[in-house]
mmCIF file of C-alpha atoms in Angstrom:
data_model
loop_
_atom_site.group_PDB
_atom_site.id
_atom_site.type_symbol
_atom_site.label_atom_id
_atom_site.label_comp_id
_atom_site.label_asym_id
_atom_site.label_seq_id
_atom_site.Cartn_x
_atom_site.Cartn_y
_atom_site.Cartn_z
ATOM 1 C CA GLN E 7 98.812 87.454 74.876
ATOM 2 C CA VAL E 8 98.107 90.159 77.434
ATOM 3 C CA GLN E 9 98.509 93.868 76.807
ATOM 4 C CA LEU E 10 99.079 96.245 79.707
ATOM 5 C CA VAL E 11 98.621 100.007 79.467
ATOM 6 C CA GLU E 12 99.837 102.173 82.329
ATOM 7 C CA SER E 13 98.978 105.754 83.205
ATOM 8 C CA GLY E 14 99.330 108.198 86.059
ATOM 9 C CA GLY E 15 103.037 108.859 86.354
ATOM 10 C CA GLY E 16 104.500 112.322 86.610
ATOM 11 C CA LEU E 17 106.465 114.801 88.675
ATOM 12 C CA VAL E 18 105.574 115.382 92.319
ATOM 13 C CA GLN E 19 107.234 117.006 95.300
ATOM 14 C CA SER E 20 108.516 115.011 98.226
ATOM 15 C CA GLY E 21 105.618 114.111 100.513
ATOM 16 C CA GLY E 22 103.116 114.219 97.690
ATOM 17 C CA SER E 23 100.888 111.529 96.233
ATOM 18 C CA LEU E 24 100.274 109.865 92.882
ATOM 19 C CA ARG E 25 98.054 107.081 91.629
ATOM 20 C CA LEU E 26 99.186 104.722 88.895
ATOM 21 C CA SER E 27 96.710 102.713 86.842
ATOM 22 C CA CYS E 28 97.227 99.688 84.643
ATOM 23 C CA ALA E 29 94.541 98.228 82.413
ATOM 24 C CA ALA E 30 94.907 94.705 81.036
ATOM 25 C CA SER E 31 93.395 93.475 77.796
ATOM 26 C CA GLY E 32 93.693 90.439 75.559
ATOM 27 C CA SER E 33 93.761 86.883 76.915
ATOM 28 C CA LEU E 34 92.738 87.621 80.465
ATOM 29 C CA PHE E 35 91.842 84.112 81.519
ATOM 30 C CA SER E 36 94.323 82.514 83.900
ATOM 31 C CA ILE E 37 95.630 85.880 85.085
ATOM 32 C CA ASN E 38 96.676 85.316 88.673
ATOM 33 C CA ALA E 39 98.781 88.054 90.166
ATOM 34 C CA MET E 40 99.106 91.614 88.960
ATOM 35 C CA GLY E 41 101.504 94.129 90.319
ATOM 36 C CA TRP E 42 104.025 96.899 90.012
ATOM 37 C CA TYR E 43 107.784 96.883 89.705
ATOM 38 C CA ARG E 44 110.179 99.784 89.340
ATOM 39 C CA GLN E 45 113.612 100.460 87.959
ATOM 40 C CA ALA E 46 115.738 103.438 88.885
ATOM 41 C CA PRO E 47 118.704 104.519 86.736
ATOM 42 C CA GLY E 48 121.628 102.174 87.197
ATOM 43 C CA LYS E 49 119.634 99.766 89.340
ATOM 44 C CA ARG E 50 117.892 96.465 88.818
ATOM 45 C CA ARG E 51 114.150 96.213 88.437
ATOM 46 C CA GLU E 52 112.584 95.558 91.812
ATOM 47 C CA LEU E 53 109.211 94.520 93.141
ATOM 48 C CA VAL E 54 107.023 97.277 94.546
ATOM 49 C CA ALA E 55 103.716 95.536 95.218
ATOM 50 C CA THR E 56 101.649 92.627 93.956
ATOM 51 C CA ILE E 57 98.104 91.420 94.448
ATOM 52 C CA THR E 58 96.760 87.974 93.647
ATOM 53 C CA SER E 59 93.388 86.990 92.237
ATOM 54 C CA VAL E 60 92.157 86.332 95.767
ATOM 55 C CA GLY E 61 93.388 89.654 97.096
ATOM 56 C CA ILE E 62 96.620 88.665 98.799
ATOM 57 C CA ARG E 63 98.931 91.669 98.795
ATOM 58 C CA ASN E 64 102.699 91.805 99.011
ATOM 59 C CA TYR E 65 104.762 94.965 99.420
ATOM 60 C CA ALA E 66 108.435 95.828 99.330
ATOM 61 C CA ASP E 67 109.666 96.897 102.754
ATOM 62 C CA SER E 68 110.608 100.305 101.375
ATOM 63 C CA VAL E 69 107.000 101.163 100.459
ATOM 64 C CA GLN E 70 105.097 99.359 103.214
ATOM 65 C CA GLY E 71 102.699 101.763 104.876
ATOM 66 C CA ARG E 72 102.998 104.368 102.121
ATOM 67 C CA PHE E 73 101.782 102.550 99.002
ATOM 68 C CA THR E 74 98.540 100.628 98.528
ATOM 69 C CA ILE E 75 97.789 98.258 95.676
ATOM 70 C CA SER E 76 94.238 97.514 94.614
ATOM 71 C CA ARG E 77 92.577 95.706 91.775
ATOM 72 C CA THR E 78 89.245 95.521 89.994
ATOM 73 C CA TYR E 79 88.351 92.097 88.708
ATOM 74 C CA ALA E 80 85.650 93.139 86.300
ATOM 75 C CA ASN E 81 88.076 94.809 83.939
ATOM 76 C CA TYR E 82 91.447 93.609 85.226
ATOM 77 C CA THR E 83 92.724 97.016 86.246
ATOM 78 C CA VAL E 84 95.327 97.412 88.961
ATOM 79 C CA TYR E 85 96.092 100.606 90.841
ATOM 80 C CA LEU E 86 99.011 101.758 92.915
ATOM 81 C CA HIS E 87 98.198 104.534 95.361
ATOM 82 C CA MET E 88 101.450 106.181 96.426
ATOM 83 C CA ASN E 89 101.512 108.496 99.430
ATOM 84 C CA ASN E 90 104.320 110.319 101.208
ATOM 85 C CA LEU E 91 106.537 109.960 98.169
ATOM 86 C CA LYS E 92 110.274 110.277 98.611
ATOM 87 C CA PRO E 93 113.036 111.153 96.126
ATOM 88 C CA GLU E 94 114.233 107.540 96.319
ATOM 89 C CA ASP E 95 110.887 106.469 94.837
ATOM 90 C CA THR E 96 111.941 108.073 91.557
ATOM 91 C CA ALA E 97 111.958 105.368 88.898
ATOM 92 C CA VAL E 98 110.175 103.978 85.887
ATOM 93 C CA TYR E 99 107.239 101.955 87.179
ATOM 94 C CA TYR E 100 106.196 98.860 85.251
ATOM 95 C CA CYS E 101 102.919 97.010 85.467
ATOM 96 C CA ASN E 102 103.113 93.227 85.501
ATOM 97 C CA ALA E 103 100.561 90.480 84.971
ATOM 98 C CA GLU E 104 101.185 86.794 85.553
ATOM 99 C CA ARG E 105 99.159 84.029 83.976
ATOM 100 C CA LEU E 106 99.149 80.753 85.858
ATOM 101 C CA PHE E 107 98.051 77.595 84.068
ATOM 102 C CA THR E 108 96.830 74.291 85.474
ATOM 103 C CA SER E 109 100.033 72.689 84.214
ATOM 104 C CA GLY E 110 101.954 74.926 86.596
ATOM 105 C CA SER E 111 103.554 76.959 83.855
ATOM 106 C CA ARG E 112 103.577 80.742 84.103
ATOM 107 C CA GLU E 113 103.710 83.629 81.682
ATOM 108 C CA ASN E 114 104.680 87.158 82.601
ATOM 109 C CA TYR E 115 103.660 90.290 80.741
ATOM 110 C CA TRP E 116 104.924 93.845 81.151
ATOM 111 C CA GLY E 117 103.645 97.307 80.406
ATOM 112 C CA GLN E 118 105.719 99.958 78.686
ATOM 113 C CA GLY E 119 106.513 101.752 81.933
ATOM 114 C CA THR E 120 105.575 105.121 83.353
ATOM 115 C CA GLN E 121 108.015 107.616 84.854
ATOM 116 C CA VAL E 122 107.593 108.771 88.441
ATOM 117 C CA THR E 123 109.864 111.604 89.548
ATOM 118 C CA VAL E 124 109.887 112.896 93.120
ATOM 119 C CA SER E 125 111.677 116.172 93.720
ATOM 120 C CA SER E 126 113.190 117.040 97.084
#
């Protein structure tokens, strides 16, 4: 099992910045990608950004150029640096960790979520 604890959400004005953090603990072996997803009221959960164990990053088009994902490998912490925030970025942000096994099977783990609210 993997436990994920998020922090750093809050209320910010449009154009402002926030940094989200997510620390993983538990069975950390075989963790491949870590990342962030978000879910706004009435909408489906969507990918924001992911980063693999070898540093390959993937971003949603809506955040490209504004958000940066980074990761420390020593303690399996992932960060999401969010700049130039917009009201449409308002959502609950969830940390995700994926374990990839040699058999090809995968396990996904989720944090409890942290609220990000951007006022106009």
